[in-house]
PDB file of N, CA, C and O in Angstrom:
ATOM      1  N   MET A   1      17.618   2.528 -40.953  1.00 62.00           N
ATOM      2  CA  MET A   1      17.092   3.212 -39.789  1.00 62.00           C
ATOM      3  C   MET A   1      15.649   2.780 -39.511  1.00 62.00           C
ATOM      4  O   MET A   1      15.278   2.601 -38.366  1.00 62.00           O
ATOM      5  N   GLU A   2      14.839   2.618 -40.571  1.00 66.00           N
ATOM      6  CA  GLU A   2      13.454   2.203 -40.393  1.00 66.00           C
ATOM      7  C   GLU A   2      13.373   0.773 -39.879  1.00 66.00           C
ATOM      8  O   GLU A   2      12.473   0.445 -39.106  1.00 66.00           O
ATOM      9  N   GLU A   3      14.308  -0.062 -40.288  1.00 74.00           N
ATOM     10  CA  GLU A   3      14.319  -1.440 -39.811  1.00 74.00           C
ATOM     11  C   GLU A   3      14.630  -1.485 -38.315  1.00 74.00           C
ATOM     12  O   GLU A   3      14.051  -2.288 -37.580  1.00 74.00           O
ATOM     13  N   THR A   4      15.510  -0.626 -37.873  1.00 80.00           N
ATOM     14  CA  THR A   4      15.859  -0.577 -36.452  1.00 80.00           C
ATOM     15  C   THR A   4      14.655  -0.129 -35.626  1.00 80.00           C
ATOM     16  O   THR A   4      14.364  -0.697 -34.576  1.00 80.00           O
ATOM     17  N   ALA A   5      13.951   0.892 -36.096  1.00 79.00           N
ATOM     18  CA  ALA A   5      12.774   1.378 -35.389  1.00 79.00           C
ATOM     19  C   ALA A   5      11.689   0.299 -35.372  1.00 79.00           C
ATOM     20  O   ALA A   5      11.023   0.094 -34.351  1.00 79.00           O
ATOM     21  N   SER A   6      11.517  -0.385 -36.481  1.00 82.00           N
ATOM     22  CA  SER A   6      10.522  -1.447 -36.554  1.00 82.00           C
ATOM     23  C   SER A   6      10.869  -2.593 -35.608  1.00 82.00           C
ATOM     24  O   SER A   6      10.000  -3.123 -34.913  1.00 82.00           O
ATOM     25  N   THR A   7      12.128  -2.953 -35.586  1.00 86.00           N
ATOM     26  CA  THR A   7      12.586  -4.016 -34.698  1.00 86.00           C
ATOM     27  C   THR A   7      12.408  -3.600 -33.237  1.00 86.00           C
ATOM     28  O   THR A   7      11.971  -4.400 -32.402  1.00 86.00           O
ATOM     29  N   LEU A   8      12.722  -2.347 -32.946  1.00 84.00           N
ATOM     30  CA  LEU A   8      12.575  -1.846 -31.588  1.00 84.00           C
ATOM     31  C   LEU A   8      11.115  -1.893 -31.149  1.00 84.00           C
ATOM     32  O   LEU A   8      10.801  -2.325 -30.035  1.00 84.00           O
ATOM     33  N   MET A   9      10.209  -1.469 -32.016  1.00 86.00           N
ATOM     34  CA  MET A   9       8.783  -1.488 -31.681  1.00 86.00           C
ATOM     35  C   MET A   9       8.294  -2.919 -31.474  1.00 86.00           C
ATOM     36  O   MET A   9       7.482  -3.184 -30.586  1.00 86.00           O
ATOM     37  N   THR A  10       8.777  -3.850 -32.269  1.00 86.00           N
ATOM     38  CA  THR A  10       8.409  -5.254 -32.121  1.00 86.00           C
ATOM     39  C   THR A  10       8.903  -5.799 -30.790  1.00 86.00           C
ATOM     40  O   THR A  10       8.169  -6.506 -30.082  1.00 86.00           O
ATOM     41  N   GLU A  11      10.141  -5.467 -30.441  1.00 87.00           N
ATOM     42  CA  GLU A  11      10.712  -5.934 -29.170  1.00 87.00           C
ATOM     43  C   GLU A  11       9.968  -5.342 -27.974  1.00 87.00           C
ATOM     44  O   GLU A  11       9.660  -6.046 -27.019  1.00 87.00           O
ATOM     45  N   VAL A  12       9.678  -4.047 -28.033  1.00 85.00           N
ATOM     46  CA  VAL A  12       8.949  -3.406 -26.944  1.00 85.00           C
ATOM     47  C   VAL A  12       7.557  -4.005 -26.826  1.00 85.00           C
ATOM     48  O   VAL A  12       7.067  -4.261 -25.722  1.00 85.00           O
ATOM     49  N   GLY A  13       6.912  -4.248 -27.941  1.00 84.00           N
ATOM     50  CA  GLY A  13       5.578  -4.860 -27.930  1.00 84.00           C
ATOM     51  C   GLY A  13       5.599  -6.248 -27.333  1.00 84.00           C
ATOM     52  O   GLY A  13       4.692  -6.625 -26.582  1.00 84.00           O
ATOM     53  N   SER A  14       6.638  -7.021 -27.628  1.00 85.00           N
ATOM     54  CA  SER A  14       6.714  -8.374 -27.079  1.00 85.00           C
ATOM     55  C   SER A  14       6.972  -8.360 -25.578  1.00 85.00           C
ATOM     56  O   SER A  14       6.609  -9.305 -24.873  1.00 85.00           O
ATOM     57  N   VAL A  15       7.570  -7.302 -25.072  1.00 85.00           N
ATOM     58  CA  VAL A  15       7.788  -7.193 -23.631  1.00 85.00           C
ATOM     59  C   VAL A  15       6.526  -6.689 -22.930  1.00 85.00           C
ATOM     60  O   VAL A  15       6.161  -7.166 -21.856  1.00 85.00           O
ATOM     61  N   LEU A  16       5.834  -5.723 -23.520  1.00 83.00           N
ATOM     62  CA  LEU A  16       4.672  -5.116 -22.880  1.00 83.00           C
ATOM     63  C   LEU A  16       3.418  -5.984 -22.947  1.00 83.00           C
ATOM     64  O   LEU A  16       2.537  -5.855 -22.102  1.00 83.00           O
ATOM     65  N   GLU A  17       3.324  -6.843 -23.936  1.00 85.00           N
ATOM     66  CA  GLU A  17       2.122  -7.662 -24.098  1.00 85.00           C
ATOM     67  C   GLU A  17       1.828  -8.553 -22.895  1.00 85.00           C
ATOM     68  O   GLU A  17       0.703  -8.536 -22.381  1.00 85.00           O
ATOM     69  N   PRO A  18       2.798  -9.311 -22.371  1.00 83.00           N
ATOM     70  CA  PRO A  18       2.487 -10.133 -21.185  1.00 83.00           C
ATOM     71  C   PRO A  18       2.140  -9.287 -19.953  1.00 83.00           C
ATOM     72  O   PRO A  18       1.320  -9.693 -19.124  1.00 83.00           O
ATOM     73  N   ILE A  19       2.744  -8.117 -19.856  1.00 80.00           N
ATOM     74  CA  ILE A  19       2.461  -7.248 -18.712  1.00 80.00           C
ATOM     75  C   ILE A  19       1.022  -6.759 -18.777  1.00 80.00           C
ATOM     76  O   ILE A  19       0.305  -6.779 -17.769  1.00 80.00           O
ATOM     77  N   THR A  20       0.583  -6.311 -19.930  1.00 79.00           N
ATOM     78  CA  THR A  20      -0.785  -5.809 -20.056  1.00 79.00           C
ATOM     79  C   THR A  20      -1.808  -6.931 -19.908  1.00 79.00           C
ATOM     80  O   THR A  20      -2.933  -6.688 -19.477  1.00 79.00           O
ATOM     81  N   GLU A  21      -1.442  -8.154 -20.242  1.00 79.00           N
ATOM     82  CA  GLU A  21      -2.356  -9.278 -20.046  1.00 79.00           C
ATOM     83  C   GLU A  21      -2.519  -9.611 -18.572  1.00 79.00           C
ATOM     84  O   GLU A  21      -3.578 -10.059 -18.148  1.00 79.00           O
ATOM     85  N   GLN A  22      -1.485  -9.419 -17.780  1.00 81.00           N
ATOM     86  CA  GLN A  22      -1.533  -9.740 -16.358  1.00 81.00           C
ATOM     87  C   GLN A  22      -2.341  -8.729 -15.551  1.00 81.00           C
ATOM     88  O   GLN A  22      -2.971  -9.078 -14.570  1.00 81.00           O
ATOM     89  N   PHE A  23      -2.298  -7.457 -15.929  1.00 81.00           N
ATOM     90  CA  PHE A  23      -2.981  -6.411 -15.172  1.00 81.00           C
ATOM     91  C   PHE A  23      -4.389  -6.194 -15.721  1.00 81.00           C
ATOM     92  O   PHE A  23      -4.606  -5.438 -16.639  1.00 81.00           O
ATOM     93  N   THR A  24      -5.324  -6.861 -15.107  1.00 85.00           N
ATOM     94  CA  THR A  24      -6.732  -6.679 -15.458  1.00 85.00           C
ATOM     95  C   THR A  24      -7.383  -5.790 -14.401  1.00 85.00           C
ATOM     96  O   THR A  24      -6.781  -5.493 -13.361  1.00 85.00           O
ATOM     97  N   PHE A  25      -8.607  -5.380 -14.659  1.00 87.00           N
ATOM     98  CA  PHE A  25      -9.324  -4.547 -13.696  1.00 87.00           C
ATOM     99  C   PHE A  25      -9.490  -5.280 -12.371  1.00 87.00           C
ATOM    100  O   PHE A  25      -9.356  -4.689 -11.297  1.00 87.00           O
ATOM    101  N   ALA A  26      -9.767  -6.565 -12.432  1.00 88.00           N
ATOM    102  CA  ALA A  26      -9.958  -7.344 -11.207  1.00 88.00           C
ATOM    103  C   ALA A  26      -8.670  -7.396 -10.388  1.00 88.00           C
ATOM    104  O   ALA A  26      -8.708  -7.272  -9.152  1.00 88.00           O
ATOM    105  N   ASN A  27      -7.528  -7.574 -11.045  1.00 88.00           N
ATOM    106  CA  ASN A  27      -6.252  -7.615 -10.327  1.00 88.00           C
ATOM    107  C   ASN A  27      -5.938  -6.272  -9.684  1.00 88.00           C
ATOM    108  O   ASN A  27      -5.480  -6.211  -8.539  1.00 88.00           O
ATOM    109  N   ILE A  28      -6.168  -5.192 -10.409  1.00 89.00           N
ATOM    110  CA  ILE A  28      -5.893  -3.859  -9.881  1.00 89.00           C
ATOM    111  C   ILE A  28      -6.828  -3.562  -8.710  1.00 89.00           C
ATOM    112  O   ILE A  28      -6.405  -3.015  -7.689  1.00 89.00           O
ATOM    113  N   ALA A  29      -8.096  -3.939  -8.830  1.00 93.00           N
ATOM    114  CA  ALA A  29      -9.049  -3.722  -7.744  1.00 93.00           C
ATOM    115  C   ALA A  29      -8.648  -4.525  -6.506  1.00 93.00           C
ATOM    116  O   ALA A  29      -8.731  -4.023  -5.378  1.00 93.00           O
ATOM    117  N   GLU A  30      -8.201  -5.740  -6.703  1.00 94.00           N
ATOM    118  CA  GLU A  30      -7.769  -6.576  -5.581  1.00 94.00           C
ATOM    119  C   GLU A  30      -6.559  -5.958  -4.873  1.00 94.00           C
ATOM    120  O   GLU A  30      -6.504  -5.924  -3.642  1.00 94.00           O
ATOM    121  N   ILE A  31      -5.629  -5.456  -5.642  1.00 93.00           N
ATOM    122  CA  ILE A  31      -4.442  -4.806  -5.059  1.00 93.00           C
ATOM    123  C   ILE A  31      -4.851  -3.574  -4.268  1.00 93.00           C
ATOM    124  O   ILE A  31      -4.357  -3.339  -3.156  1.00 93.00           O
ATOM    125  N   LEU A  32      -5.770  -2.772  -4.808  1.00 95.00           N
ATOM    126  CA  LEU A  32      -6.227  -1.573  -4.106  1.00 95.00           C
ATOM    127  C   LEU A  32      -6.932  -1.920  -2.800  1.00 95.00           C
ATOM    128  O   LEU A  32      -6.739  -1.249  -1.783  1.00 95.00           O
ATOM    129  N   VAL A  33      -7.741  -2.972  -2.805  1.00 97.00           N
ATOM    130  CA  VAL A  33      -8.433  -3.393  -1.583  1.00 97.00           C
ATOM    131  C   VAL A  33      -7.431  -3.819  -0.524  1.00 97.00           C
ATOM    132  O   VAL A  33      -7.563  -3.462   0.657  1.00 97.00           O
ATOM    133  N   ILE A  34      -6.420  -4.552  -0.927  1.00 97.00           N
ATOM    134  CA  ILE A  34      -5.398  -4.999   0.020  1.00 97.00           C
ATOM    135  C   ILE A  34      -4.637  -3.806   0.588  1.00 97.00           C
ATOM    136  O   ILE A  34      -4.406  -3.714   1.804  1.00 97.00           O
ATOM    137  N   VAL A  35      -4.258  -2.855  -0.264  1.00 97.00           N
ATOM    138  CA  VAL A  35      -3.503  -1.684   0.188  1.00 97.00           C
ATOM    139  C   VAL A  35      -4.342  -0.827   1.123  1.00 97.00           C
ATOM    140  O   VAL A  35      -3.868  -0.384   2.183  1.00 97.00           O
ATOM    141  N   ILE A  36      -5.600  -0.589   0.778  1.00 97.00           N
ATOM    142  CA  ILE A  36      -6.468   0.240   1.625  1.00 97.00           C
ATOM    143  C   ILE A  36      -6.733  -0.461   2.958  1.00 97.00           C
ATOM    144  O   ILE A  36      -6.736   0.179   4.016  1.00 97.00           O
ATOM    145  N   GLY A  37      -6.944  -1.755   2.921  1.00 97.00           N
ATOM    146  CA  GLY A  37      -7.146  -2.506   4.167  1.00 97.00           C
ATOM    147  C   GLY A  37      -5.923  -2.461   5.071  1.00 97.00           C
ATOM    148  O   GLY A  37      -6.043  -2.261   6.287  1.00 97.00           O
ATOM    149  N   ALA A  38      -4.754  -2.632   4.488  1.00 97.00           N
ATOM    150  CA  ALA A  38      -3.526  -2.577   5.277  1.00 97.00           C
ATOM    151  C   ALA A  38      -3.311  -1.183   5.856  1.00 97.00           C
ATOM    152  O   ALA A  38      -2.902  -1.039   7.011  1.00 97.00           O
ATOM    153  N   ALA A  39      -3.619  -0.149   5.085  1.00 97.00           N
ATOM    154  CA  ALA A  39      -3.471   1.224   5.573  1.00 97.00           C
ATOM    155  C   ALA A  39      -4.427   1.484   6.731  1.00 97.00           C
ATOM    156  O   ALA A  39      -4.061   2.137   7.712  1.00 97.00           O
ATOM    157  N   ALA A  40      -5.649   0.970   6.642  1.00 97.00           N
ATOM    158  CA  ALA A  40      -6.620   1.153   7.728  1.00 97.00           C
ATOM    159  C   ALA A  40      -6.154   0.453   8.999  1.00 97.00           C
ATOM    160  O   ALA A  40      -6.236   1.021  10.098  1.00 97.00           O
ATOM    161  N   VAL A  41      -5.650  -0.753   8.859  1.00 97.00           N
ATOM    162  CA  VAL A  41      -5.162  -1.496  10.029  1.00 97.00           C
ATOM    163  C   VAL A  41      -3.984  -0.775  10.663  1.00 97.00           C
ATOM    164  O   VAL A  41      -3.913  -0.627  11.891  1.00 97.00           O
ATOM    165  N   LEU A  42      -3.053  -0.309   9.850  1.00 98.00           N
ATOM    166  CA  LEU A  42      -1.897   0.401  10.392  1.00 98.00           C
ATOM    167  C   LEU A  42      -2.306   1.701  11.071  1.00 98.00           C
ATOM    168  O   LEU A  42      -1.763   2.063  12.120  1.00 98.00           O
ATOM    169  N   THR A  43      -3.261   2.418  10.487  1.00 98.00           N
ATOM    170  CA  THR A  43      -3.716   3.675  11.078  1.00 98.00           C
ATOM    171  C   THR A  43      -4.394   3.429  12.424  1.00 98.00           C
ATOM    172  O   THR A  43      -4.095   4.121  13.409  1.00 98.00           O
ATOM    173  N   LEU A  44      -5.309   2.462  12.470  1.00 97.00           N
ATOM    174  CA  LEU A  44      -5.974   2.159  13.730  1.00 97.00           C
ATOM    175  C   LEU A  44      -4.980   1.644  14.769  1.00 97.00           C
ATOM    176  O   LEU A  44      -5.086   1.967  15.957  1.00 97.00           O
ATOM    177  N   GLY A  45      -4.013   0.858  14.337  1.00 97.00           N
ATOM    178  CA  GLY A  45      -2.970   0.378  15.246  1.00 97.00           C
ATOM    179  C   GLY A  45      -2.140   1.521  15.802  1.00 97.00           C
ATOM    180  O   GLY A  45      -1.802   1.542  16.992  1.00 97.00           O
ATOM    181  N   TRP A  46      -1.817   2.482  14.953  1.00 98.00           N
ATOM    182  CA  TRP A  46      -1.041   3.652  15.381  1.00 98.00           C
ATOM    183  C   TRP A  46      -1.793   4.413  16.472  1.00 98.00           C
ATOM    184  O   TRP A  46      -1.224   4.758  17.508  1.00 98.00           O
ATOM    185  N   PHE A  47      -3.078   4.695  16.242  1.00 98.00           N
ATOM    186  CA  PHE A  47      -3.847   5.425  17.243  1.00 98.00           C
ATOM    187  C   PHE A  47      -4.035   4.593  18.514  1.00 98.00           C
ATOM    188  O   PHE A  47      -4.049   5.142  19.625  1.00 98.00           O
ATOM    189  N   GLY A  48      -4.169   3.295  18.381  1.00 97.00           N
ATOM    190  CA  GLY A  48      -4.287   2.426  19.548  1.00 97.00           C
ATOM    191  C   GLY A  48      -3.030   2.441  20.398  1.00 97.00           C
ATOM    192  O   GLY A  48      -3.093   2.527  21.625  1.00 97.00           O
ATOM    193  N   VAL A  49      -1.880   2.373  19.765  1.00 97.00           N
ATOM    194  CA  VAL A  49      -0.606   2.408  20.488  1.00 97.00           C
ATOM    195  C   VAL A  49      -0.434   3.755  21.180  1.00 97.00           C
ATOM    196  O   VAL A  49       0.001   3.816  22.340  1.00 97.00           O
ATOM    197  N   ARG A  50      -0.790   4.828  20.502  1.00 97.00           N
ATOM    198  CA  ARG A  50      -0.693   6.153  21.123  1.00 97.00           C
ATOM    199  C   ARG A  50      -1.608   6.257  22.340  1.00 97.00           C
ATOM    200  O   ARG A  50      -1.236   6.859  23.356  1.00 97.00           O
ATOM    201  N   LYS A  51      -2.802   5.691  22.258  1.00 95.00           N
ATOM    202  CA  LYS A  51      -3.746   5.718  23.377  1.00 95.00           C
ATOM    203  C   LYS A  51      -3.194   4.936  24.561  1.00 95.00           C
ATOM    204  O   LYS A  51      -3.261   5.389  25.709  1.00 95.00           O
ATOM    205  N   VAL A  52      -2.661   3.768  24.306  1.00 93.00           N
ATOM    206  CA  VAL A  52      -2.099   2.941  25.380  1.00 93.00           C
ATOM    207  C   VAL A  52      -0.931   3.663  26.041  1.00 93.00           C
ATOM    208  O   VAL A  52      -0.819   3.680  27.281  1.00 93.00           O
ATOM    209  N   ILE A  53      -0.069   4.267  25.260  1.00 94.00           N
ATOM    210  CA  ILE A  53       1.074   4.999  25.822  1.00 94.00           C
ATOM    211  C   ILE A  53       0.596   6.159  26.680  1.00 94.00           C
ATOM    212  O   ILE A  53       1.121   6.386  27.783  1.00 94.00           O
ATOM    213  N   SER A  54      -0.409   6.893  26.196  1.00 92.00           N
ATOM    214  CA  SER A  54      -0.898   8.025  26.990  1.00 92.00           C
ATOM    215  C   SER A  54      -1.562   7.555  28.282  1.00 92.00           C
ATOM    216  O   SER A  54      -1.418   8.199  29.329  1.00 92.00           O
ATOM    217  N   VAL A  55      -2.296   6.437  28.248  1.00 89.00           N
ATOM    218  CA  VAL A  55      -2.918   5.896  29.459  1.00 89.00           C
ATOM    219  C   VAL A  55      -1.842   5.495  30.464  1.00 89.00           C
ATOM    220  O   VAL A  55      -1.957   5.775  31.670  1.00 89.00           O
ATOM    221  N   ILE A  56      -0.803   4.860  30.002  1.00 90.00           N
ATOM    222  CA  ILE A  56       0.288   4.443  30.891  1.00 90.00           C
ATOM    223  C   ILE A  56       0.982   5.656  31.495  1.00 90.00           C
ATOM    224  O   ILE A  56       1.269   5.691  32.696  1.00 90.00           O
ATOM    225  N   GLN A  57       1.238   6.679  30.686  1.00 91.00           N
ATOM    226  CA  GLN A  57       1.895   7.876  31.198  1.00 91.00           C
ATOM    227  C   GLN A  57       1.033   8.577  32.243  1.00 91.00           C
ATOM    228  O   GLN A  57       1.535   9.019  33.283  1.00 91.00           O
ATOM    229  N   ARG A  58      -0.268   8.698  31.973  1.00 89.00           N
ATOM    230  CA  ARG A  58      -1.158   9.327  32.954  1.00 89.00           C
ATOM    231  C   ARG A  58      -1.253   8.502  34.233  1.00 89.00           C
ATOM    232  O   ARG A  58      -1.329   9.051  35.330  1.00 89.00           O
ATOM    233  N   ALA A  59      -1.257   7.188  34.096  1.00 89.00           N
ATOM    234  CA  ALA A  59      -1.330   6.316  35.271  1.00 89.00           C
ATOM    235  C   ALA A  59      -0.089   6.480  36.137  1.00 89.00           C
ATOM    236  O   ALA A  59      -0.166   6.482  37.370  1.00 89.00           O
ATOM    237  N   LEU A  60       1.059   6.629  35.505  1.00 89.00           N
ATOM    238  CA  LEU A  60       2.287   6.799  36.270  1.00 89.00           C
ATOM    239  C   LEU A  60       2.342   8.168  36.944  1.00 89.00           C
ATOM    240  O   LEU A  60       2.868   8.294  38.048  1.00 89.00           O
ATOM    241  N   LYS A  61       1.790   9.189  36.296  1.00 90.00           N
ATOM    242  CA  LYS A  61       1.796  10.534  36.882  1.00 90.00           C
ATOM    243  C   LYS A  61       0.774  10.664  38.008  1.00 90.00           C
ATOM    244  O   LYS A  61       1.053  11.256  39.050  1.00 90.00           O
ATOM    245  N   ARG A  62      -0.426  10.127  37.825  1.00 85.00           N
ATOM    246  CA  ARG A  62      -1.526  10.299  38.781  1.00 85.00           C
ATOM    247  C   ARG A  62      -1.625   9.161  39.781  1.00 85.00           C
ATOM    248  O   ARG A  62      -2.248   9.305  40.816  1.00 85.00           O
ATOM    249  N   GLY A  63      -1.086   8.023  39.437  1.00 82.00           N
ATOM    250  CA  GLY A  63      -1.161   6.895  40.359  1.00 82.00           C
ATOM    251  C   GLY A  63      -2.424   6.071  40.201  1.00 82.00           C
ATOM    252  O   GLY A  63      -2.701   5.212  41.032  1.00 82.00           O
ATOM    253  N   LYS A  64      -3.223   6.333  39.168  1.00 75.00           N
ATOM    254  CA  LYS A  64      -4.421   5.520  38.930  1.00 75.00           C
ATOM    255  C   LYS A  64      -4.646   5.399  37.424  1.00 75.00           C
ATOM    256  O   LYS A  64      -4.238   6.255  36.649  1.00 75.00           O
ATOM    257  N   VAL A  65      -5.341   4.330  37.038  1.00 71.00           N
ATOM    258  CA  VAL A  65      -5.578   4.067  35.620  1.00 71.00           C
ATOM    259  C   VAL A  65      -7.009   4.465  35.286  1.00 71.00           C
ATOM    260  O   VAL A  65      -7.954   4.090  35.969  1.00 71.00           O
ATOM    261  N   SER A  66      -7.165   5.278  34.220  1.00 68.00           N
ATOM    262  CA  SER A  66      -8.487   5.626  33.721  1.00 68.00           C
ATOM    263  C   SER A  66      -8.449   5.625  32.200  1.00 68.00           C
ATOM    264  O   SER A  66      -7.460   6.013  31.597  1.00 68.00           O
ATOM    265  N   VAL A  67      -9.518   5.150  31.603  1.00 67.00           N
ATOM    266  CA  VAL A  67      -9.558   5.051  30.154  1.00 67.00           C
ATOM    267  C   VAL A  67     -10.342   6.172  29.637  1.00 67.00           C
ATOM    268  O   VAL A  67     -10.757   6.950  29.248  1.00 67.00           O
TER     269      VAL A  67
END
């Protein structure tokens, strides 16, 4: 039973070691910057699309375009 547990720990360690080597602080920070930047672009795009739609709807109702 102890040999099985020891073998299991060795196998798990051999799998986790390359993963922990790949994830450094710099890599995690880079991923966070990319995610936050993409979220900001999507958010601003969402509000921009909503603004354009509302301007078009008001223009069709009133007959004139105003920003």
